[in-house]
Amino acid sequence: MDTKKSIQKYLEELSSNLPTPGGGNVAALCGALSASLGTMVCNLTIGKKKYLDVESEMNELKQKLHPYIDKFISLAKSDNEAFERVMDAFKLPKETDEQKKLRSEAIEKSTFEAAYVPAEVIKNCREVITLLEPVSKKGNQNSLSDAGVAIAVIAAASEGAFLNVLINYSSLNEKQKASQLLIQSENLNNEVKEEAHFLLSEITAKIRGN
Amino acid sequence: MDTKKSIQKYLEELSSNLPTPGGGNVAALCGALSASLGTMVCNLTIGKKKYLDVESEMNELKQKLHPYIDKFISLAKSDNEAFERVMDAFKLPKETDEQKKLRSEAIEKSTFEAAYVPAEVIKNCREVITLLEPVSKKGNQNSLSDAGVAIAVIAAASEGAFLNVLINYSSLNEKQKASQLLIQSENLNNEVKEEAHFLLSEITAKIRGN
C-alpha cells in the first residue's frame, strides 16, 4: 500500500476488481484513521489552559498513540502482500502430482500468513482502544465526538480484521495450526467490541448531558 | 476535502491540531470506503460463471452503490466547510451588544448547518447498508469478508456521524429547530446498527460453516 497515493486513486482501485486493496486493507486503514484521530484529540488538548492538569498525561498518550498510525499502515501493506502471495500460490502449475503437492503447500502457507496479518491488526486495535479511553475521558471535551468517532472506527477495524482472520482460517486444510490464532483474535475482537460499546454509550450520554 | 491529497498527508493533517479534517470528516470518508468496498464485491461477482444468475442484479447494485462514493466525499468536504464556518462565527467581534447578537446568531446558524451535514451522512449510510445486504448474500462468496468489512465500516460511519449531529445539537440555543433532525438521525443510526449487527452475525456464521 502506497500512502503517497491520493485518496481518490485509493477509492478507485478499491472499488475495482483489482486483487488489492481489499477488505483487510480497509480494516487496517481504519486502524490508522482511528489512531490519527485519537492523536488529534491529544493535540487539541495539549497547550489548553483548561486542561493543564492533564497535559503531561495527554503528551504521554499522544506519544503512545501516534506510532500506531504507521503500524496500521505497515499492516495494510502487509495485507496486500499476503493476499498477493495467496493469489500467486493459486496460479502455480498443477499438472503433476509433485506440482499439485507444492501448490497445495504454497496455498496453505500463504493462507496462514494471510490470517496472521489481520490477527496483528486486531492486537493493535485492542491496544489503541485502551489508549482512546483516557483520551475520550480526560481530553478536550469539545472534541468528545472526535474521540467517539475514533472509538467507532477502531471497532470497525477490529471486526473487519476478524472477518479476514476467519475467512483465511476457514480455507486452511490444517486448521489446528491456526486455531490458537483464531481464538486469540476472537477474544481480542470481542474485548474491543465490548469496550467500544461501553465507551460510546458513555460518550453519547455525556454529550446529551451538555 | 481534497481527494487528490495523499493518504499520508490526510493522516498527518488529521492527527494535527488543524481545525479540519476532524471526526465528521472521517465518518464521511468511512462511508466512501464502505461504498467503494461494496462496489468491489459487485465487480468481483460480475463476469464470473458461477454467479451468472445474479449478474444483472449485481450490475444494478453496482450502479446504485458506486455513486455513494462521491456522495460521501462531497459530504466530507461539506463537513470541513461547515466546521470552518462555525470557527469563523466564533471569531466574530463581540464588543458591542449588536456585535454580540450578530455573533450569537452566526454561531447558532452555522452550528445548525454543522449538524445537518452528518445527518445527511447517516441517511446515506442507511441507504448503503440496504444495498450491502444483497451484495453480501448473493455476491461472490470468496469476498464475503470484504462485504462484511463494508458493513462494519458503514456502521462506524453512521455512529460517528451521529455523535457529530448530537454534539452540534447540544450546543444549539434553540434546540427545538433541530429536534426533528436529531430524532431522525438517531432512528436511522439505530436501524443501521441493528442491520449491521444482524448481517455481521450471519456473515460470521456463514464463514465458520465453510
Tab-separated table of C-alpha atoms in Angstrom:
chain	number	residue	atom	x	y	z
A	1	MET	CA	0.000	0.000	0.000
A	2	ASP	CA	1.492	3.241	-1.166
A	3	THR	CA	0.347	6.037	1.143
A	4	LYS	CA	1.620	8.602	-1.357
A	5	LYS	CA	-1.384	7.533	-3.406
A	6	SER	CA	-4.258	10.004	-3.432
A	7	ILE	CA	-7.487	9.218	-1.588
A	8	GLN	CA	-9.285	9.415	-4.944
A	9	LYS	CA	-6.970	6.842	-6.527
A	10	TYR	CA	-7.236	4.549	-3.496
A	11	LEU	CA	-11.043	4.634	-3.612
A	12	GLU	CA	-10.980	3.930	-7.361
A	13	GLU	CA	-8.641	0.960	-7.025
A	14	LEU	CA	-10.595	-0.346	-4.060
A	15	SER	CA	-13.888	-0.305	-5.978
A	16	SER	CA	-12.354	-2.122	-8.967
A	17	ASN	CA	-11.803	-5.846	-9.447
A	18	LEU	CA	-8.045	-5.487	-8.885
A	19	PRO	CA	-6.761	-8.079	-6.392
A	20	THR	CA	-5.682	-5.389	-3.900
A	21	PRO	CA	-6.617	-3.385	-1.914
A	22	GLY	CA	-9.466	-5.345	-0.347
A	23	GLY	CA	-11.315	-5.574	2.950
A	24	GLY	CA	-8.263	-6.474	5.031
A	25	ASN	CA	-6.513	-3.395	3.769
A	26	VAL	CA	-9.527	-1.189	4.584
A	27	ALA	CA	-9.658	-2.638	8.108
A	28	ALA	CA	-6.001	-1.728	8.691
A	29	LEU	CA	-6.514	1.727	7.139
A	30	CYS	CA	-9.420	2.300	9.544
A	31	GLY	CA	-6.988	1.494	12.356
A	32	ALA	CA	-4.705	4.252	11.069
A	33	LEU	CA	-7.635	6.699	10.799
A	34	SER	CA	-8.625	5.967	14.389
A	35	ALA	CA	-5.088	6.331	15.781
A	36	SER	CA	-4.707	9.574	13.854
A	37	LEU	CA	-7.994	10.952	15.184
A	38	GLY	CA	-7.043	9.966	18.737
A	39	THR	CA	-3.731	11.767	18.309
A	40	MET	CA	-5.657	14.818	17.106
A	41	VAL	CA	-7.722	14.907	20.312
A	42	CYS	CA	-4.460	14.832	22.322
A	43	ASN	CA	-3.109	17.697	20.200
A	44	LEU	CA	-6.312	19.695	20.737
A	45	THR	CA	-5.911	19.230	24.500
A	46	ILE	CA	-2.202	19.961	24.902
A	47	GLY	CA	-1.486	23.653	25.480
A	48	LYS	CA	-5.050	24.497	26.563
A	49	LYS	CA	-5.244	26.297	29.920
A	50	LYS	CA	-8.382	24.386	30.902
A	51	TYR	CA	-6.522	21.073	30.519
A	52	LEU	CA	-3.230	21.939	32.190
A	53	ASP	CA	-3.725	19.246	34.842
A	54	VAL	CA	-3.852	16.502	32.193
A	55	GLU	CA	-1.204	17.990	29.903
A	56	SER	CA	1.574	15.551	30.772
A	57	GLU	CA	-0.812	12.586	30.530
A	58	MET	CA	-2.030	13.804	27.125
A	59	ASN	CA	1.544	14.171	25.947
A	60	GLU	CA	2.220	10.616	27.033
A	61	LEU	CA	-0.936	9.297	25.366
A	62	LYS	CA	-0.024	11.142	22.186
A	63	GLN	CA	3.465	9.601	22.183
A	64	LYS	CA	1.877	6.176	22.554
A	65	LEU	CA	-0.951	6.645	20.041
A	66	HIS	CA	0.894	8.324	17.196
A	67	PRO	CA	3.125	5.331	16.267
A	68	TYR	CA	0.015	3.214	15.658
A	69	ILE	CA	-0.708	5.260	12.538
A	70	ASP	CA	2.442	3.846	10.925
A	71	LYS	CA	1.922	0.396	12.454
A	72	PHE	CA	-1.519	0.126	10.849
A	73	ILE	CA	-0.251	1.479	7.519
A	74	SER	CA	2.522	-1.096	7.623
A	75	LEU	CA	-0.080	-3.815	8.322
A	76	ALA	CA	-2.211	-2.515	5.441
A	77	LYS	CA	0.816	-3.021	3.183
A	78	SER	CA	1.445	-6.488	4.626
A	79	ASP	CA	-2.199	-7.363	3.988
A	80	ASN	CA	-1.844	-6.536	0.301
A	81	GLU	CA	1.382	-8.536	0.073
A	82	ALA	CA	-0.061	-11.525	1.919
A	83	PHE	CA	-3.110	-11.580	-0.353
A	84	GLU	CA	-0.921	-11.344	-3.446
A	85	ARG	CA	1.092	-14.345	-2.237
A	86	VAL	CA	-2.130	-16.352	-1.871
A	87	MET	CA	-3.113	-15.376	-5.425
A	88	ASP	CA	0.363	-16.353	-6.687
A	89	ALA	CA	0.120	-19.719	-4.955
A	90	PHE	CA	-3.203	-20.437	-6.679
A	91	LYS	CA	-1.557	-19.692	-10.041
A	92	LEU	CA	1.148	-22.370	-9.551
A	93	PRO	CA	1.067	-25.285	-12.041
A	94	LYS	CA	-0.999	-28.311	-11.032
A	95	GLU	CA	-0.338	-30.870	-13.727
A	96	THR	CA	1.882	-33.436	-11.997
A	97	ASP	CA	1.340	-34.872	-8.515
A	98	GLU	CA	4.521	-33.141	-7.356
A	99	GLN	CA	3.232	-29.792	-8.684
A	100	LYS	CA	-0.124	-30.354	-7.029
A	101	LYS	CA	1.615	-31.051	-3.733
A	102	LEU	CA	3.825	-27.971	-3.969
A	103	ARG	CA	0.885	-25.784	-4.998
A	104	SER	CA	-1.238	-27.076	-2.146
A	105	GLU	CA	1.552	-26.439	0.349
A	106	ALA	CA	2.110	-22.937	-1.022
A	107	ILE	CA	-1.615	-22.144	-0.750
A	108	GLU	CA	-1.700	-23.448	2.815
A	109	LYS	CA	1.383	-21.493	3.877
A	110	SER	CA	0.320	-18.206	2.256
A	111	THR	CA	-3.234	-18.527	3.620
A	112	PHE	CA	-1.860	-18.961	7.121
A	113	GLU	CA	0.213	-15.806	6.646
A	114	ALA	CA	-2.859	-14.021	5.293
A	115	ALA	CA	-4.668	-14.890	8.539
A	116	TYR	CA	-1.737	-13.720	10.624
A	117	VAL	CA	-1.764	-10.119	9.314
A	118	PRO	CA	-5.368	-9.231	10.324
A	119	ALA	CA	-4.740	-11.011	13.655
A	120	GLU	CA	-1.983	-8.444	14.193
A	121	VAL	CA	-4.415	-5.671	13.225
A	122	ILE	CA	-6.815	-6.857	15.958
A	123	LYS	CA	-3.997	-6.902	18.554
A	124	ASN	CA	-3.162	-3.311	17.687
A	125	CYS	CA	-6.838	-2.307	17.806
A	126	ARG	CA	-7.020	-3.769	21.317
A	127	GLU	CA	-4.051	-1.651	22.366
A	128	VAL	CA	-5.381	1.501	20.704
A	129	ILE	CA	-8.832	1.368	22.306
A	130	THR	CA	-7.133	1.141	25.715
A	131	LEU	CA	-5.405	4.436	24.885
A	132	LEU	CA	-8.569	6.009	23.475
A	133	GLU	CA	-10.405	5.522	26.765
A	134	PRO	CA	-8.407	8.130	28.766
A	135	VAL	CA	-8.218	10.333	25.659
A	136	SER	CA	-12.016	10.453	25.497
A	137	LYS	CA	-12.459	10.888	29.246
A	138	LYS	CA	-9.748	13.429	30.009
A	139	GLY	CA	-9.081	15.055	26.651
A	140	ASN	CA	-10.644	18.258	25.311
A	141	GLN	CA	-14.377	17.756	25.781
A	142	ASN	CA	-15.128	19.929	22.734
A	143	SER	CA	-13.577	17.039	20.803
A	144	LEU	CA	-15.583	14.338	22.560
A	145	SER	CA	-17.358	13.447	19.325
A	146	ASP	CA	-13.964	13.071	17.613
A	147	ALA	CA	-12.810	10.636	20.316
A	148	GLY	CA	-16.111	8.812	19.808
A	149	VAL	CA	-15.546	8.549	16.053
A	150	ALA	CA	-12.054	7.168	16.745
A	151	ILE	CA	-13.617	4.517	19.006
A	152	ALA	CA	-16.352	3.566	16.496
A	153	VAL	CA	-13.753	3.308	13.717
A	154	ILE	CA	-11.275	1.191	15.724
A	155	ALA	CA	-14.115	-1.228	16.498
A	156	ALA	CA	-14.905	-1.488	12.775
A	157	ALA	CA	-11.207	-2.046	12.045
A	158	SER	CA	-11.089	-4.871	14.567
A	159	GLU	CA	-14.331	-6.502	13.380
A	160	GLY	CA	-13.260	-6.213	9.752
A	161	ALA	CA	-9.883	-7.733	10.555
A	162	PHE	CA	-11.564	-10.572	12.448
A	163	LEU	CA	-13.620	-11.497	9.365
A	164	ASN	CA	-10.337	-11.686	7.477
A	165	VAL	CA	-8.722	-13.945	10.066
A	166	LEU	CA	-11.830	-16.122	9.933
A	167	ILE	CA	-12.120	-16.439	6.135
A	168	ASN	CA	-8.459	-17.385	5.844
A	169	TYR	CA	-8.666	-19.805	8.766
A	170	SER	CA	-11.739	-21.427	7.199
A	171	SER	CA	-9.918	-22.202	3.994
A	172	LEU	CA	-6.944	-23.866	5.716
A	173	ASN	CA	-6.632	-27.632	5.431
A	174	GLU	CA	-4.812	-27.956	8.723
A	175	LYS	CA	-6.874	-25.726	10.933
A	176	GLN	CA	-5.162	-26.956	14.097
A	177	LYS	CA	-2.092	-24.851	13.394
A	178	ALA	CA	-4.143	-21.646	13.299
A	179	SER	CA	-6.744	-22.404	15.935
A	180	GLN	CA	-4.856	-20.526	18.636
A	181	LEU	CA	-4.616	-17.516	16.336
A	182	LEU	CA	-8.364	-17.652	15.710
A	183	ILE	CA	-9.294	-17.980	19.395
A	184	GLN	CA	-6.967	-15.167	20.390
A	185	SER	CA	-8.313	-12.938	17.610
A	186	GLU	CA	-11.901	-13.660	18.517
A	187	ASN	CA	-11.294	-12.920	22.209
A	188	LEU	CA	-9.472	-9.668	21.493
A	189	ASN	CA	-12.109	-8.590	18.958
A	190	ASN	CA	-14.864	-9.282	21.485
A	191	GLU	CA	-13.000	-7.186	24.050
A	192	VAL	CA	-12.683	-4.322	21.547
A	193	LYS	CA	-16.393	-4.528	20.671
A	194	GLU	CA	-17.478	-4.553	24.326
A	195	GLU	CA	-15.155	-1.707	25.250
A	196	ALA	CA	-16.306	0.333	22.237
A	197	HIS	CA	-19.966	-0.292	23.076
A	198	PHE	CA	-19.403	0.777	26.676
A	199	LEU	CA	-17.352	3.885	25.826
A	200	LEU	CA	-19.742	5.005	23.069
A	201	SER	CA	-22.707	4.733	25.472
A	202	GLU	CA	-20.821	6.858	27.982
A	203	ILE	CA	-19.827	9.443	25.376
A	204	THR	CA	-23.344	9.688	23.972
A	205	ALA	CA	-24.772	10.183	27.476
A	206	LYS	CA	-22.131	12.801	28.275
A	207	ILE	CA	-22.850	14.813	25.100
A	208	ARG	CA	-26.604	14.622	25.756
A	209	GLY	CA	-25.998	15.953	29.255
A	210	ASN	CA	-24.162	19.016	27.933
B	1	MET	CA	-11.607	17.901	1.396
B	2	ASP	CA	-9.249	17.482	-1.486
B	3	THR	CA	-9.268	13.835	-2.553
B	4	LYS	CA	-6.175	14.454	-4.679
B	5	LYS	CA	-4.385	14.642	-1.335
B	6	SER	CA	-2.288	11.588	-0.472
B	7	ILE	CA	-3.407	9.206	2.262
B	8	GLN	CA	-0.175	10.051	4.112
B	9	LYS	CA	-0.914	13.781	4.012
B	10	TYR	CA	-4.523	13.242	5.076
B	11	LEU	CA	-3.463	11.148	8.083
B	12	GLU	CA	-0.865	13.778	9.044
B	13	GLU	CA	-3.342	16.660	8.858
B	14	LEU	CA	-5.952	14.630	10.709
B	15	SER	CA	-3.590	13.909	13.607
B	16	SER	CA	-2.589	17.576	13.929
B	17	ASN	CA	-4.403	20.378	15.732
B	18	LEU	CA	-5.566	21.912	12.437
B	19	PRO	CA	-9.300	22.716	12.541
B	20	THR	CA	-10.071	20.273	9.710
B	21	PRO	CA	-10.312	17.384	8.977
B	22	GLY	CA	-11.943	16.055	12.141
B	23	GLY	CA	-14.237	13.263	13.225
B	24	GLY	CA	-17.141	14.259	10.998
B	25	ASN	CA	-14.861	14.135	8.001
B	26	VAL	CA	-13.558	10.681	8.983
B	27	ALA	CA	-17.138	9.418	9.379
B	28	ALA	CA	-17.991	10.549	5.844
B	29	LEU	CA	-14.729	9.107	4.485
B	30	CYS	CA	-15.623	5.766	6.082
B	31	GLY	CA	-18.905	5.953	4.164
B	32	ALA	CA	-16.910	6.310	0.940
B	33	LEU	CA	-14.623	3.398	1.891
B	34	SER	CA	-17.643	1.204	2.543
B	35	ALA	CA	-19.426	2.118	-0.711
B	36	SER	CA	-16.192	1.513	-2.597
B	37	LEU	CA	-15.690	-1.892	-0.996
B	38	GLY	CA	-19.304	-2.853	-1.729
B	39	THR	CA	-18.771	-1.846	-5.365
B	40	MET	CA	-15.647	-4.040	-5.404
B	41	VAL	CA	-17.654	-7.093	-4.334
B	42	CYS	CA	-20.103	-6.423	-7.208
B	43	ASN	CA	-17.155	-6.150	-9.606
B	44	LEU	CA	-15.693	-9.412	-8.307
B	45	THR	CA	-19.048	-11.117	-8.942
B	46	ILE	CA	-19.870	-9.736	-12.391
B	47	GLY	CA	-18.451	-11.886	-15.204
B	48	LYS	CA	-17.986	-14.973	-13.023
B	49	LYS	CA	-19.627	-18.129	-14.459
B	50	LYS	CA	-20.700	-19.286	-11.002
B	51	TYR	CA	-22.662	-16.071	-10.487
B	52	LEU	CA	-24.330	-15.745	-13.901
B	53	ASP	CA	-27.790	-15.958	-12.344
B	54	VAL	CA	-27.197	-12.851	-10.236
B	55	GLU	CA	-25.185	-10.940	-12.848
B	56	SER	CA	-27.913	-8.445	-13.770
B	57	GLU	CA	-28.774	-7.868	-10.102
B	58	MET	CA	-25.083	-7.285	-9.295
B	59	ASN	CA	-24.818	-4.833	-12.174
B	60	GLU	CA	-27.826	-2.987	-10.820
B	61	LEU	CA	-26.441	-2.955	-7.268
B	62	LYS	CA	-23.113	-1.692	-8.569
B	63	GLN	CA	-24.815	1.143	-10.444
B	64	LYS	CA	-26.618	2.084	-7.244
B	65	LEU	CA	-23.663	1.721	-4.871
B	66	HIS	CA	-20.915	3.408	-6.866
B	67	PRO	CA	-22.392	6.963	-6.752
B	68	TYR	CA	-22.309	6.865	-2.946
B	69	ILE	CA	-18.505	7.067	-3.056
B	70	ASP	CA	-18.781	10.588	-4.499
B	71	LYS	CA	-21.764	11.461	-2.313
B	72	PHE	CA	-19.799	10.662	0.838
B	73	ILE	CA	-16.713	12.502	-0.420
B	74	SER	CA	-18.892	15.512	-1.154
B	75	LEU	CA	-20.313	15.287	2.399
B	76	ALA	CA	-16.778	15.026	3.807
B	77	LYS	CA	-15.996	18.313	2.040
B	78	SER	CA	-19.219	19.877	3.325
B	79	ASP	CA	-18.299	18.762	6.839
B	80	ASN	CA	-14.983	20.610	6.667
B	81	GLU	CA	-16.706	23.728	5.284
B	82	ALA	CA	-19.464	23.634	7.896
B	83	PHE	CA	-16.941	23.305	10.711
B	84	GLU	CA	-14.867	26.165	9.317
B	85	ARG	CA	-17.998	28.371	9.278
B	86	VAL	CA	-18.610	27.573	12.952
B	87	MET	CA	-14.995	28.516	13.740
B	88	ASP	CA	-15.388	31.749	11.736
B	89	ALA	CA	-18.559	32.626	13.627
B	90	PHE	CA	-16.745	32.217	16.958
B	91	LYS	CA	-14.088	34.641	15.729
B	92	LEU	CA	-16.610	37.443	15.074
B	93	PRO	CA	-16.229	40.585	17.243
B	94	LYS	CA	-18.197	40.681	20.496
B	95	GLU	CA	-17.627	44.138	21.870
B	96	THR	CA	-20.961	45.874	21.331
B	97	ASP	CA	-24.386	44.400	22.044
B	98	GLU	CA	-25.139	44.440	18.338
B	99	GLN	CA	-21.914	42.528	17.614
B	100	LYS	CA	-22.714	40.026	20.365
B	101	LYS	CA	-26.173	39.480	18.872
B	102	LEU	CA	-24.808	39.010	15.334
B	103	ARG	CA	-22.072	36.682	16.569
B	104	SER	CA	-24.515	34.603	18.570
B	105	GLU	CA	-26.854	34.318	15.562
B	106	ALA	CA	-23.950	33.333	13.291
B	107	ILE	CA	-22.816	30.649	15.760
B	108	GLU	CA	-26.358	29.290	16.022
B	109	LYS	CA	-26.885	29.219	12.248
B	110	SER	CA	-23.522	27.618	11.458
B	111	THR	CA	-23.901	25.046	14.238
B	112	PHE	CA	-27.273	24.027	12.840
B	113	GLU	CA	-25.670	23.572	9.429
B	114	ALA	CA	-22.839	21.598	11.037
B	115	ALA	CA	-25.463	19.230	12.485
B	116	TYR	CA	-27.205	18.924	9.125
B	117	VAL	CA	-24.157	17.529	7.255
B	118	PRO	CA	-23.597	14.432	9.461
B	119	ALA	CA	-27.379	13.885	9.467
B	120	GLU	CA	-27.077	13.557	5.681
B	121	VAL	CA	-24.174	11.131	6.157
B	122	ILE	CA	-26.421	8.921	8.329
B	123	LYS	CA	-29.208	8.993	5.698
B	124	ASN	CA	-26.735	7.812	3.074
B	125	CYS	CA	-25.371	5.111	5.407
B	126	ARG	CA	-28.938	3.828	5.836
B	127	GLU	CA	-29.338	3.600	2.059
B	128	VAL	CA	-25.931	1.956	1.562
B	129	ILE	CA	-26.453	-0.802	4.137
B	130	THR	CA	-29.699	-1.720	2.361
B	131	LEU	CA	-27.643	-2.238	-0.797
B	132	LEU	CA	-24.868	-4.109	1.034
B	133	GLU	CA	-27.319	-6.742	2.258
B	134	PRO	CA	-27.959	-8.369	-1.163
B	135	VAL	CA	-24.305	-7.763	-2.119
B	136	SER	CA	-23.177	-9.838	0.871
B	137	LYS	CA	-25.814	-12.530	0.375
B	138	LYS	CA	-25.695	-13.004	-3.384
B	139	GLY	CA	-22.281	-11.633	-4.329
B	140	ASN	CA	-19.061	-13.620	-4.745
B	141	GLN	CA	-18.798	-15.659	-1.540
B	142	ASN	CA	-14.981	-15.587	-1.730
B	143	SER	CA	-15.428	-11.888	-0.972
B	144	LEU	CA	-17.827	-12.410	1.909
B	145	SER	CA	-15.308	-10.963	4.371
B	146	ASP	CA	-14.981	-7.871	2.151
B	147	ALA	CA	-18.758	-7.366	2.208
B	148	GLY	CA	-18.551	-7.795	5.978
B	149	VAL	CA	-15.849	-5.146	6.295
B	150	ALA	CA	-18.015	-2.793	4.194
B	151	ILE	CA	-20.904	-3.391	6.631
B	152	ALA	CA	-18.761	-2.870	9.758
B	153	VAL	CA	-17.325	0.331	8.293
B	154	ILE	CA	-20.701	1.798	7.222
B	155	ALA	CA	-21.960	1.224	10.778
B	156	ALA	CA	-18.939	3.111	12.151
B	157	ALA	CA	-19.572	5.905	9.640
B	158	SER	CA	-23.173	6.191	10.802
B	159	GLU	CA	-22.324	6.061	14.516
B	160	GLY	CA	-19.530	8.598	14.067
B	161	ALA	CA	-21.843	10.900	12.143
B	162	PHE	CA	-24.498	10.568	14.851
B	163	LEU	CA	-22.055	11.768	17.507
B	164	ASN	CA	-21.456	14.804	15.308
B	165	VAL	CA	-25.168	15.529	14.925
B	166	LEU	CA	-25.506	15.185	18.688
B	167	ILE	CA	-22.587	17.425	19.715
B	168	ASN	CA	-23.768	20.198	17.391
B	169	TYR	CA	-27.377	19.815	18.508
B	170	SER	CA	-26.277	20.003	22.143
B	171	SER	CA	-24.590	23.332	21.648
B	172	LEU	CA	-27.629	24.971	19.993
B	173	ASN	CA	-29.556	27.541	21.978
B	174	GLU	CA	-32.803	26.832	20.189
B	175	LYS	CA	-32.820	23.078	20.181
B	176	GLN	CA	-36.441	22.895	19.035
B	177	LYS	CA	-35.474	23.752	15.465
B	178	ALA	CA	-33.122	20.763	15.238
B	179	SER	CA	-35.000	18.236	17.342
B	180	GLN	CA	-36.580	16.586	14.304
B	181	LEU	CA	-33.144	16.255	12.727
B	182	LEU	CA	-31.811	14.638	15.907
B	183	ILE	CA	-34.691	12.181	16.251
B	184	GLN	CA	-34.499	11.203	12.603
B	185	SER	CA	-30.718	10.757	12.813
B	186	GLU	CA	-30.966	8.661	15.943
B	187	ASN	CA	-33.638	6.411	14.445
B	188	LEU	CA	-31.725	5.904	11.212
B	189	ASN	CA	-28.471	5.280	13.079
B	190	ASN	CA	-30.183	2.698	15.278
B	191	GLU	CA	-31.523	0.993	12.160
B	192	VAL	CA	-28.029	0.911	10.636
B	193	LYS	CA	-26.535	-0.507	13.849
B	194	GLU	CA	-29.194	-3.218	14.152
B	195	GLU	CA	-28.928	-4.173	10.497
B	196	ALA	CA	-25.118	-4.272	10.712
B	197	HIS	CA	-25.230	-6.414	13.843
B	198	PHE	CA	-27.645	-8.837	12.190
B	199	LEU	CA	-25.759	-9.058	8.890
B	200	LEU	CA	-22.361	-9.440	10.584
B	201	SER	CA	-23.688	-12.313	12.722
B	202	GLU	CA	-24.995	-14.002	9.569
B	203	ILE	CA	-21.716	-13.467	7.696
B	204	THR	CA	-19.605	-14.750	10.587
B	205	ALA	CA	-21.770	-17.867	10.882
B	206	LYS	CA	-21.603	-18.421	7.128
B	207	ILE	CA	-17.797	-18.170	7.022
B	208	ARG	CA	-17.485	-20.502	10.024
B	209	GLY	CA	-19.677	-23.021	8.200
B	210	ASN	CA	-17.414	-23.058	5.150
